[in-house]
Short mmCIF file of C-alpha atoms in Angstrom, two decimals:
data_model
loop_
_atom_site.label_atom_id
_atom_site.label_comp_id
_atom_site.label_asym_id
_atom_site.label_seq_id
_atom_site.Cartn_x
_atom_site.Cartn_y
_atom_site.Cartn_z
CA UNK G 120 -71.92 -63.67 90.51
CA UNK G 121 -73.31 -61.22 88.72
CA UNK G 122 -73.21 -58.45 91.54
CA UNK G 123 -69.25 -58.49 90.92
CA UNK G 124 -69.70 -57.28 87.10
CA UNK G 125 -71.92 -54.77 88.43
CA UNK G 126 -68.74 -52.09 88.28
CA UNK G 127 -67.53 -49.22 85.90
CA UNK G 128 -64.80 -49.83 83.60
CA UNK G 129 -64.82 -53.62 83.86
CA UNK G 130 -61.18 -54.79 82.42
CA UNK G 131 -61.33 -57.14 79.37
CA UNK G 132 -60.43 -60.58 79.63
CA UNK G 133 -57.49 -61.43 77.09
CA UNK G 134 -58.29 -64.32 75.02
CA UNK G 135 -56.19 -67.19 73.25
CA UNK G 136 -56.98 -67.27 70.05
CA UNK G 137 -58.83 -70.10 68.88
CA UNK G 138 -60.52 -71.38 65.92
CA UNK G 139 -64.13 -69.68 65.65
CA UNK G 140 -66.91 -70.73 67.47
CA UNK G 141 -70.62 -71.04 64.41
CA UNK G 142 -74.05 -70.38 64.72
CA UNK G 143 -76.40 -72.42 63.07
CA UNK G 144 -77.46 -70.89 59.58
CA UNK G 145 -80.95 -69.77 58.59
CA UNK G 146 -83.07 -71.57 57.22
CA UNK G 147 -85.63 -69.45 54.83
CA UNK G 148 -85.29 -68.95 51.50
CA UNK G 149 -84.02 -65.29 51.78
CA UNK G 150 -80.70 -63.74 52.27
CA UNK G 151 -80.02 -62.01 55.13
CA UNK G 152 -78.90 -58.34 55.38
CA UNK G 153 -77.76 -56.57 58.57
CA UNK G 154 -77.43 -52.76 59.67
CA UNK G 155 -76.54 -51.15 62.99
CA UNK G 156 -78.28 -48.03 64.12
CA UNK G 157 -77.04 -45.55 66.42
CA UNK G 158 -79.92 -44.20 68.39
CA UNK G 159 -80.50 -41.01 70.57
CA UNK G 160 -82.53 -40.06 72.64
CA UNK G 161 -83.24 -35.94 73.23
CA UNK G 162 -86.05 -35.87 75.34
CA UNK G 163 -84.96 -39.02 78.20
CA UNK G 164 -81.68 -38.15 80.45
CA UNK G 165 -79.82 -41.96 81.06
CA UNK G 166 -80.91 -43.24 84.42
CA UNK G 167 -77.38 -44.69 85.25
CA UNK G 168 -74.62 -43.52 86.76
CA UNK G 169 -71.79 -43.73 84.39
CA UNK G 170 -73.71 -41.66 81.95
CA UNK G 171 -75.80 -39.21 84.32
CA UNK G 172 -77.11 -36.14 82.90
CA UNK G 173 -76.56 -37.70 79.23
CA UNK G 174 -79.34 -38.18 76.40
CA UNK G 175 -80.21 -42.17 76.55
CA UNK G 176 -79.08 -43.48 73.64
CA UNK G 177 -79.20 -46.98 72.28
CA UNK G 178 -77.23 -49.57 69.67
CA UNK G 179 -80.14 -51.63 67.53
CA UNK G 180 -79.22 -54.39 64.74
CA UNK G 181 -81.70 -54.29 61.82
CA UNK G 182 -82.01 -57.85 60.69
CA UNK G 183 -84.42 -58.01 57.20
CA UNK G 184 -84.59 -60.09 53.64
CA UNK G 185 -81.79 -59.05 51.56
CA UNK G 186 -81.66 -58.96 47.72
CA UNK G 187 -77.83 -58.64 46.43
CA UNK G 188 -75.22 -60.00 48.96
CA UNK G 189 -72.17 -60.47 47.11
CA UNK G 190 -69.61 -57.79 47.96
CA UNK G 191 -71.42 -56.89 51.41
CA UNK G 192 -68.85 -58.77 53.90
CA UNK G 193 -70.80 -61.20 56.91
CA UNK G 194 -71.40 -59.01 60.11
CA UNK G 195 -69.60 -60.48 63.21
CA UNK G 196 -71.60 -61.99 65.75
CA UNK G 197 -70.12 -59.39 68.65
CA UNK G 198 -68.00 -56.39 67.29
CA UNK G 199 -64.74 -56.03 68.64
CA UNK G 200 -65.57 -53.49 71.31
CA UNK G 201 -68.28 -55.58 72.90
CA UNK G 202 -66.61 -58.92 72.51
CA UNK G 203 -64.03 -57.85 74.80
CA UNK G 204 -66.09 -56.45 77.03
CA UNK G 205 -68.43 -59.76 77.54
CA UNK G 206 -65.34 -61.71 77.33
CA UNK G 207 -64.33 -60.07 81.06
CA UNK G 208 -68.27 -60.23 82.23
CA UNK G 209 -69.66 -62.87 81.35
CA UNK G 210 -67.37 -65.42 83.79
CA UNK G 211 -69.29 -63.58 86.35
CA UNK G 212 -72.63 -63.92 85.35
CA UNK G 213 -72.62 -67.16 83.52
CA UNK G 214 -71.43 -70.29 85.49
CA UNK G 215 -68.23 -71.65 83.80
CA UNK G 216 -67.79 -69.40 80.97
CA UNK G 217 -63.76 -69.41 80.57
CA UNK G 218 -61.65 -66.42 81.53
CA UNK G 219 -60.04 -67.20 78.21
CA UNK G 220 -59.34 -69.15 75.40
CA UNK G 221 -62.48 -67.86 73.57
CA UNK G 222 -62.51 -65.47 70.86
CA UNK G 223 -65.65 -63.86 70.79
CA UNK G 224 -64.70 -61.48 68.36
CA UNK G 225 -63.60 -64.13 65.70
CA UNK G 226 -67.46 -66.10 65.38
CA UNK G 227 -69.16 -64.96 62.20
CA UNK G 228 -72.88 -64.49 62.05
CA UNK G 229 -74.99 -65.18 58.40
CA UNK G 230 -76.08 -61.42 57.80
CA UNK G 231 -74.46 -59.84 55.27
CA UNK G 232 -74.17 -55.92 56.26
CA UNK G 233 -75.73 -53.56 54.27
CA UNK G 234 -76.64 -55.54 51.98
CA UNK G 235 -79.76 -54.13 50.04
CA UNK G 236 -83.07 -54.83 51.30
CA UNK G 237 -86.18 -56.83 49.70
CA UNK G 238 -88.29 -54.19 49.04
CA UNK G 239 -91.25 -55.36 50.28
CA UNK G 240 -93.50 -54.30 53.63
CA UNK G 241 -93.01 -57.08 56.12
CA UNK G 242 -93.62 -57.22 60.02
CA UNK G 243 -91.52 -55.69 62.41
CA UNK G 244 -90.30 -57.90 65.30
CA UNK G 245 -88.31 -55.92 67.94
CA UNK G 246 -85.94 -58.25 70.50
CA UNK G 247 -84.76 -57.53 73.81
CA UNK G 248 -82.42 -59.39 75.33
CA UNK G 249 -81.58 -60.67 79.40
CA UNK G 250 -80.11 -59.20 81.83
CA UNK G 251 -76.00 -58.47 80.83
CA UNK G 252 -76.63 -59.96 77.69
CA UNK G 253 -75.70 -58.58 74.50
CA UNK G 254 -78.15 -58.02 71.98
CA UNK G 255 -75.99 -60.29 69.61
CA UNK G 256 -77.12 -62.83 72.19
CA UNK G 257 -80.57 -62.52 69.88
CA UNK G 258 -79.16 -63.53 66.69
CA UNK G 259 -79.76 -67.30 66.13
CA UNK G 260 -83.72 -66.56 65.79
CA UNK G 261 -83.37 -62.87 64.07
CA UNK G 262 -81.49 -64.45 60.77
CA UNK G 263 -83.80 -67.36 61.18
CA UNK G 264 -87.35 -64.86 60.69
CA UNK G 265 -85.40 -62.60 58.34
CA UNK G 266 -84.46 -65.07 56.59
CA UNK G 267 -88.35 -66.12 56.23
CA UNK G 268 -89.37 -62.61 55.06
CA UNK G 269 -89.45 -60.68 58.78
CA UNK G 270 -87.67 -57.43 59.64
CA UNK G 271 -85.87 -58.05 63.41
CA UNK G 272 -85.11 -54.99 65.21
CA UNK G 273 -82.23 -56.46 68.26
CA UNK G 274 -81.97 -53.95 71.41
CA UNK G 275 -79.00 -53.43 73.54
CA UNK G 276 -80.17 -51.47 76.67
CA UNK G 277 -77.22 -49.76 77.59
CA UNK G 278 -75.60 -49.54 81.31
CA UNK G 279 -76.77 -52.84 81.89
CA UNK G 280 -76.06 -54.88 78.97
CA UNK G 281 -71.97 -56.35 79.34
CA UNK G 282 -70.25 -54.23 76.65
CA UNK G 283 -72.16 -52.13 74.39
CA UNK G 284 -70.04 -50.98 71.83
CA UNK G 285 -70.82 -47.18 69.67
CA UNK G 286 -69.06 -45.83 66.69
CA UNK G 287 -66.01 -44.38 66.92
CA UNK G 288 -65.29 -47.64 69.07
CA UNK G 289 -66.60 -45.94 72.43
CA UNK G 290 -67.30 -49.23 74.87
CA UNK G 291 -69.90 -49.16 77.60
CA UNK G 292 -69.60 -51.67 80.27
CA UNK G 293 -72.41 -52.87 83.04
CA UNK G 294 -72.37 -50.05 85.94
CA UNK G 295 -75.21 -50.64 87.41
CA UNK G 296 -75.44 -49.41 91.09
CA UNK G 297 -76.48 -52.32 92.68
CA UNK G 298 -77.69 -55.70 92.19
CA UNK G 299 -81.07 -55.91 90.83
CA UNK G 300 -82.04 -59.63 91.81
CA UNK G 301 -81.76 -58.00 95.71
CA UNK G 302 -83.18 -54.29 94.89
CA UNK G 303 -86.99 -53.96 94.12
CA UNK G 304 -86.47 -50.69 93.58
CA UNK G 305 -83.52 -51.03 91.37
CA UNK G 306 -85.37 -54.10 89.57
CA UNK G 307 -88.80 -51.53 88.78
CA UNK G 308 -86.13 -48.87 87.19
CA UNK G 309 -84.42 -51.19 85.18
CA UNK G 310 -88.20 -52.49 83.98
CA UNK G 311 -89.58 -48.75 83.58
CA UNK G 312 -85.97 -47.81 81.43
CA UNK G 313 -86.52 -50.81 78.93
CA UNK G 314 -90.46 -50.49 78.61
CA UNK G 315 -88.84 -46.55 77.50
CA UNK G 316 -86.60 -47.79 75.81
CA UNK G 317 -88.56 -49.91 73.57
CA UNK G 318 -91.26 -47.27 73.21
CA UNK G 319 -88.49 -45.24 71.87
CA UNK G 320 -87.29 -47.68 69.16
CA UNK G 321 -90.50 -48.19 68.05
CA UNK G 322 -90.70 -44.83 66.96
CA UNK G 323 -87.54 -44.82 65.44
CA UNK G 324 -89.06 -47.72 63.27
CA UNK G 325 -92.16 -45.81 62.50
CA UNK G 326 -89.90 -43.20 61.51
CA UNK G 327 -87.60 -45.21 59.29
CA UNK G 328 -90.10 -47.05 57.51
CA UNK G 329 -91.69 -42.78 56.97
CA UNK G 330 -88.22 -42.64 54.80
CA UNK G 331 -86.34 -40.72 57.71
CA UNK G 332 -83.04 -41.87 59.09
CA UNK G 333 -82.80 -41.88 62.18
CA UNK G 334 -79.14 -42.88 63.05
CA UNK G 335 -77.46 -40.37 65.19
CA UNK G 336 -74.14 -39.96 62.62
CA UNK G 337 -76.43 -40.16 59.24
CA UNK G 338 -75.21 -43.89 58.45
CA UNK G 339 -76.28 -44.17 54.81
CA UNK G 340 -78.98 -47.07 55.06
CA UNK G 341 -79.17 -50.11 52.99
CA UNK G 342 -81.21 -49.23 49.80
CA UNK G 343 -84.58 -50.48 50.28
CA UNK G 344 -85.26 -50.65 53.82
CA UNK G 345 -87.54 -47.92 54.47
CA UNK G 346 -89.64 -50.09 52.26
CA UNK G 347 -89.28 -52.85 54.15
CA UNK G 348 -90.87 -52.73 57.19
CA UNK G 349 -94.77 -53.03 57.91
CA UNK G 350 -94.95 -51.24 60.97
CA UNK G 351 -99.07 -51.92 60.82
CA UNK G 352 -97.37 -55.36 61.94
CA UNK G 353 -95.21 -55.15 65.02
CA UNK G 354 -94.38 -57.59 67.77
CA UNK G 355 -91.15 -58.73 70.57
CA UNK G 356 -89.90 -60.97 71.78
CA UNK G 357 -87.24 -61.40 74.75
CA UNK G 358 -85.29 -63.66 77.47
CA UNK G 359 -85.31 -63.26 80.81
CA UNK G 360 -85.59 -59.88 81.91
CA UNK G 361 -86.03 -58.94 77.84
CA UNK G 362 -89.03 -61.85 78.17
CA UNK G 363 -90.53 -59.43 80.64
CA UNK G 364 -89.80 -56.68 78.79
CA UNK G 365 -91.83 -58.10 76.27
CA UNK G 366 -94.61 -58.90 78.14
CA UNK G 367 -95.07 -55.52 79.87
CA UNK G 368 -94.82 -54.13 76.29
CA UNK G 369 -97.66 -55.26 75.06
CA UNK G 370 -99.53 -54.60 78.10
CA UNK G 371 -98.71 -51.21 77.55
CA UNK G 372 -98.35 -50.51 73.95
CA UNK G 373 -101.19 -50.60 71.66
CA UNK G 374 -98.75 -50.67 68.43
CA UNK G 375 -97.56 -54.44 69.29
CA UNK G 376 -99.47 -57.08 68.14
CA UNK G 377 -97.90 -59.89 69.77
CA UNK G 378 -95.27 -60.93 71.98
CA UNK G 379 -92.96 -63.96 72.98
CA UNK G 380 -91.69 -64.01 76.66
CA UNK G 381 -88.35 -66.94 76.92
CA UNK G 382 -88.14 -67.56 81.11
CA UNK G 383 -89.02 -63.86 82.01
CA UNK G 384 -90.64 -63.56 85.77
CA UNK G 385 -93.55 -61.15 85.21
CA UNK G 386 -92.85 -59.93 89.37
CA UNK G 387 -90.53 -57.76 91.12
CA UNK G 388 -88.52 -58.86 93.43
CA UNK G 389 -89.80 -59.35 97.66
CA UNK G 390 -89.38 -56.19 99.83
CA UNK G 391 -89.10 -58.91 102.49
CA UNK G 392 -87.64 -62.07 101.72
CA UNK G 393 -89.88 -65.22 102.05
CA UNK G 394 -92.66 -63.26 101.17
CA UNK G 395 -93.98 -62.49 97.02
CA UNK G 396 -93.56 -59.38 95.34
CA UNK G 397 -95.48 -57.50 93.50
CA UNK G 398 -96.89 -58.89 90.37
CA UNK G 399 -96.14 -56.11 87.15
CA UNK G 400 -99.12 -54.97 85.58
CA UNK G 401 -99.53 -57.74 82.83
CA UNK G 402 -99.38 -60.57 84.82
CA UNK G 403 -101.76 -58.66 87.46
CA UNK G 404 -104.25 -57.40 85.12
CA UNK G 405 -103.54 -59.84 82.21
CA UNK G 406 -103.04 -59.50 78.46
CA UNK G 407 -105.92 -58.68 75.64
CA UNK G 408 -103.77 -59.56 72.82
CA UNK G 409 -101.57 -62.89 71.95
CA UNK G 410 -98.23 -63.96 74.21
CA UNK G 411 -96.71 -66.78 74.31
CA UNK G 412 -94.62 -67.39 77.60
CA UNK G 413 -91.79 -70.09 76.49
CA UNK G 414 -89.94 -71.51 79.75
CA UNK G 415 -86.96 -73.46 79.95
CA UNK G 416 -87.05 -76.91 82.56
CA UNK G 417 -83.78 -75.49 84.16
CA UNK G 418 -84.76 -72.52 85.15
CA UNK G 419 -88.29 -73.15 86.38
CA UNK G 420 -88.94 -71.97 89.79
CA UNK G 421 -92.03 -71.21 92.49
CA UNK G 422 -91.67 -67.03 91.55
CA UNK G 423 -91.77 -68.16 87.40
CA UNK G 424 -94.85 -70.43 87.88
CA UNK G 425 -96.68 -67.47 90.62
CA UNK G 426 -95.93 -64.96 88.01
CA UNK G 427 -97.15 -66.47 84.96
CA UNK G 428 -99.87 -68.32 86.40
CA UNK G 429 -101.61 -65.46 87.88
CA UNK G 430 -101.25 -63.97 84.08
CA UNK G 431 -102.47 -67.55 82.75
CA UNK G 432 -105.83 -66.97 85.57
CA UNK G 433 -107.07 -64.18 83.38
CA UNK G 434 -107.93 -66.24 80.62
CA UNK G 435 -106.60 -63.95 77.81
CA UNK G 436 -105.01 -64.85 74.83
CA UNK G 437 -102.03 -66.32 76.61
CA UNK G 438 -100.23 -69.90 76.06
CA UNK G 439 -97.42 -71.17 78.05
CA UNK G 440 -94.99 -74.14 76.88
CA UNK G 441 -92.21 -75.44 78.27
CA UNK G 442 -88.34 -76.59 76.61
CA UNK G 443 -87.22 -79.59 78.37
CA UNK G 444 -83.77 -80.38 78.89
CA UNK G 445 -82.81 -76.49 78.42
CA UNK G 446 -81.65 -74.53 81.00
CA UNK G 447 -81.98 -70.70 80.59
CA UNK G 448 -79.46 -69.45 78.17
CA UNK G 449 -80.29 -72.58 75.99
CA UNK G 450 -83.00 -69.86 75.37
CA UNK G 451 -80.04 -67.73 73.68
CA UNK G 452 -77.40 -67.96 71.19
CA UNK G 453 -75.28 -69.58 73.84
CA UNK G 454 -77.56 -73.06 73.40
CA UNK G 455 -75.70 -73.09 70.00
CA UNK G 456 -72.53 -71.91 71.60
CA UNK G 457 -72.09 -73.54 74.72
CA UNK G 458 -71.56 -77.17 73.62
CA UNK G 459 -68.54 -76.07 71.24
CA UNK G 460 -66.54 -74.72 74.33
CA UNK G 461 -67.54 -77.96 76.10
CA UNK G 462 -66.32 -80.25 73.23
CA UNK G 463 -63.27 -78.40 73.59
CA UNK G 464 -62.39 -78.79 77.40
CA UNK G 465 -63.36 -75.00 77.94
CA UNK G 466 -66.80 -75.46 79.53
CA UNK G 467 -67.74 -78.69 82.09
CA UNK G 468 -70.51 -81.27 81.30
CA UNK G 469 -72.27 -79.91 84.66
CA UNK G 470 -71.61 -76.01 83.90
CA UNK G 471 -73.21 -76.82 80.63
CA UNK G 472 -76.33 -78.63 81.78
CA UNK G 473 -76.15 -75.74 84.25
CA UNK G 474 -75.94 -72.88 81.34
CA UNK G 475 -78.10 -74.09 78.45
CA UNK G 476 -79.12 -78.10 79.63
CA UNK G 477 -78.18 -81.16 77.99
CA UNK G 478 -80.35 -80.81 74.80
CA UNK G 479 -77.89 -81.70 71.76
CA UNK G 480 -77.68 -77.76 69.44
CA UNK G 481 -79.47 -78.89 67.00
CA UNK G 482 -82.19 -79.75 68.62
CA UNK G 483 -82.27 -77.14 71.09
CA UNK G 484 -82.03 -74.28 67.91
CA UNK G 485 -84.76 -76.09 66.14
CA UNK G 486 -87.04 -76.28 69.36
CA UNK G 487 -86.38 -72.33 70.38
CA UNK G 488 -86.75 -71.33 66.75
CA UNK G 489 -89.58 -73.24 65.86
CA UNK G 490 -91.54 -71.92 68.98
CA UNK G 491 -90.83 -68.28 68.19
CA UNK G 492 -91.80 -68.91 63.84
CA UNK G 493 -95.01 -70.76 64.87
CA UNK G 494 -96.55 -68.32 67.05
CA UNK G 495 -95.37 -64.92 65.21
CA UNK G 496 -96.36 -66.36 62.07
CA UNK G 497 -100.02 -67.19 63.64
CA UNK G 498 -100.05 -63.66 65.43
CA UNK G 499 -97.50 -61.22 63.66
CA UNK G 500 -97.85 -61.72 60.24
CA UNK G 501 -94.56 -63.10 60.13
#
């Protein structure tokens, strides 16, 4: 359960090594170029108790077009800090993920890092990812719309995410004080930190694409990328509690055009139980500019369809679609993942209809990327 991972100092799981685990590659006609961005915070204190008192600061991938690769080395899908620390999480969180005998450290993504950036303006697209998750968890459909000319802007939100990993090799594990699925209150603070959060990153990327750098330590940038983004052109997307993230977002923020929510309720949870809870202000008051909420069959539920169908009453510029056979981290990297530990006696047929459904990868990747390309490329510019 996930309420046991809600601790400080989590121990990582020790893994047997074993031949990589591959994501699917891209599929535009552009290289793909990766940077990491340390991010601080002056002006917000952290709302969580390991780091009380201390600026909020975040860990962002830039995903964009790259010119050049050759001699910039492929980024790994989780670095080493925060592989270890999802490796001892995520058997909590995420029915049947082994203890061990996966290397999450070892799987290789398709951005090459620091590579030099296309120099031309393209939209922004900022991701925010579920509950626990990683922001790596993100990266199957950020190389897929950098790869067709995007910039992709991933989010780890920090005290909640797994493992968040900082330079220098400082780890932050999930210490949340309670367990959010339970606390309304808790659930509205973790909402109101990410809507700040992203608020805050988008003016980092307004800032970048000014010519500043904003990285905390000065991390020389790839050459180019200040040129790269169109920040006239910004949207999100997210899963689960990221997929509300998103929606909220551009409820609130005038700056996004767009946004894609992947199975994320748009309500907090009951005060009482058997009774609803309060709708957030999107779904209540509806949306004036384009989302489209993408749900997955196995996680479909009576607070999902409340949520989004009182946002779907409003008759705004709102779609919803459903992925069958997918359950709702077949909405993630893991619907690429998942099946590989199964075909190797790490993960049950039932824990992986359970995890991501019974779609076969490729189909499942093509489905959850094709959603997201369609309706950015209608809405985003991208």
């Amino acid at each position: 359960m996930l309420a046991a991972a809600l601790v400080l100092g989590a121990t990582p799981a020790q893994a047997t090594p074993a031949d990589p685990l591959h994501l699917p590659a891209p599929t535009g006609r552009h290289h793909v170029g990766v940077t990491t961005l340390h991010l601080v915070d002056p002006a917000r204190a952290d709302p969580w108790p390991d780091a009380a008192g201390s600026p909020r600061e975040l860990m962002v991938s830039v995903f964009y077009p790259a010119t050049a690769v050759r001699d910039h080395p492929v980024a790994p899908h989780l670095s080493p800090g925060t592989a270890a620390g999802f490796g001892a999480v995520a058997p909590f969180y995420l029915p049947g993920i082994p203890a061990t005998g996966v290397d999450w450290a070892a799987t290789r993504t398709h951005a090459h890092t620091d590579a030099p950036a296309r120099a031309v303006r393209a939209p922004v697209v900022l991701y925010s990812p579920g509950l626990a998750d990683p922001r790596s968890l993100g990266t199957v459909v950020a190389e897929e719309l950098a790869s067709r000319g995007a910039v992709v802007v991933t989010v780890d939100h920090p005290g909640e995410t797994s493992a968040v990993e900082f330079p220098g090799g400082r780890v932050r594990t999930i210490a949340l004080p309670g367990d959010p699925r339970t606390s309304p209150a808790l659930y509205r603070s973790l909402v109101d930190t990410r809507l700040a959060d992203t608020r805050f990153v988008l003016d980092q990327v307004e800032s970048l694409a000014r010519g500043h750098n904003p990285d905390a330590e000065g991390h020389p940038l790839p050459p180019g990328l200040d040129r790269a983004l169109d920040v006239r052109h910004l949207s999100i997307h997210g899963q689960g509690l990221g997929g509300t993230t998103a929606t909220e977002a551009l409820h609130e923020d005038p700056r996004l055009d767009a946004a894609v929510n992947l199975d994320g309720y748009l309500d907090y949870p009951p005060d009482t139980a058997g009774t609803p809870g309060d709708l957030l202000p999107a779904a209540r008051d509806g949306v004036t500019k384009p989302l489209l909420l993408v749900g997955s069959e196995g996680f479909r539920d009576e607070r999902l369809d409340r949520s989004w169908s009182a946002l779907l009453a409003h008759n705004g510029p709102a779609t919803r679609t459903q992925v069958d056979g997918a359950a709702h981290w077949g909405l993630t990297d893991l619907g690429a993942l998942v099946p590989q530990l199964q075909a190797r006696g790490l993960v049950t047929a039932a824990d992986r209809e359970r995890l991501v459904g019974n779609l076969p990868p490729r189909w499942a990747v093509t489905l959850l990327r094709g959603h997201i390309v369609d309706f950015l490329a209608r809405w985003a510019g991208c």
